[in-house]
Amino acid sequence: MRRNPLVPRLFSLALVIWAIDFFTKNWALENLSATPRKILGSFLQLTLFKNPGAAFSMATGFTIVFTSISIAVVIFIGRYAARITHPWWAVVAGLVLGGVLGNLTDRIFRAPGFLYGHVIDWIELPKWPIFNVADSSIVVAAGIAILLTTLNITP
């Protein structure tokens, strides 16, 4: 059986996204506070926020549910990565995997405890919840997936 050349690319992209997310979150913990640091006026600010919920701080009491969903996504992508035949769908899967692993790492290893940890968010735009590199990666992946689906490009 021939190996799928897209699989190493997918996992490499996921690793890069995870690493960038990990290091930027640690930087944010060491250098930021809840007081916004203006970078581009009020358009771009850096603000440390420990998010106990999901996207947009919703469902803060359901952390374990989101942790479980994240684990399921990691397993799903790991299991089906070899079936991806289009390079852009491999990019989508790599971006999602890297983003999910970034936030899952927080859920597993950060306070208040195992599987209930708060996700570190630190990028703030006007009229938008504070987010991180992992969140950005997942959103970009969704945008690419929508475009690929609109163009009828199959995985």
Coordinates of C-alpha atoms in Angstrom, one line a residue, residues 13-14 17-18 21 91-100 131-144:
L13 CA 1.4 21.9 9.8
A14 CA -0.4 20.9 13.0
I17 CA 0.5 25.6 14.7
W18 CA 0.6 23.9 18.1
D21 CA 0.2 28.6 20.0
V91 CA -4.1 22.1 5.0
V92 CA -7.6 22.4 6.5
A93 CA -7.1 19.3 8.6
G94 CA -3.6 20.4 9.7
L95 CA -4.9 23.8 10.8
V96 CA -7.8 22.3 12.7
L97 CA -5.6 19.7 14.3
G98 CA -3.0 22.2 15.4
G99 CA -5.7 24.6 16.8
V100 CA -7.6 21.9 18.6
F131 CA -8.7 34.8 21.1
N132 CA -5.4 33.0 20.5
V133 CA -3.4 31.5 17.7
A134 CA -5.2 28.1 18.0
D135 CA -8.6 29.8 17.6
S136 CA -7.3 31.8 14.6
S137 CA -6.1 28.5 13.0
I138 CA -9.5 26.9 13.4
V139 CA -11.3 29.9 12.0
V140 CA -8.9 30.1 9.0
A141 CA -9.5 26.3 8.4
A142 CA -13.2 26.8 8.4
G143 CA -12.9 29.6 5.9
I144 CA -10.8 27.5 3.6

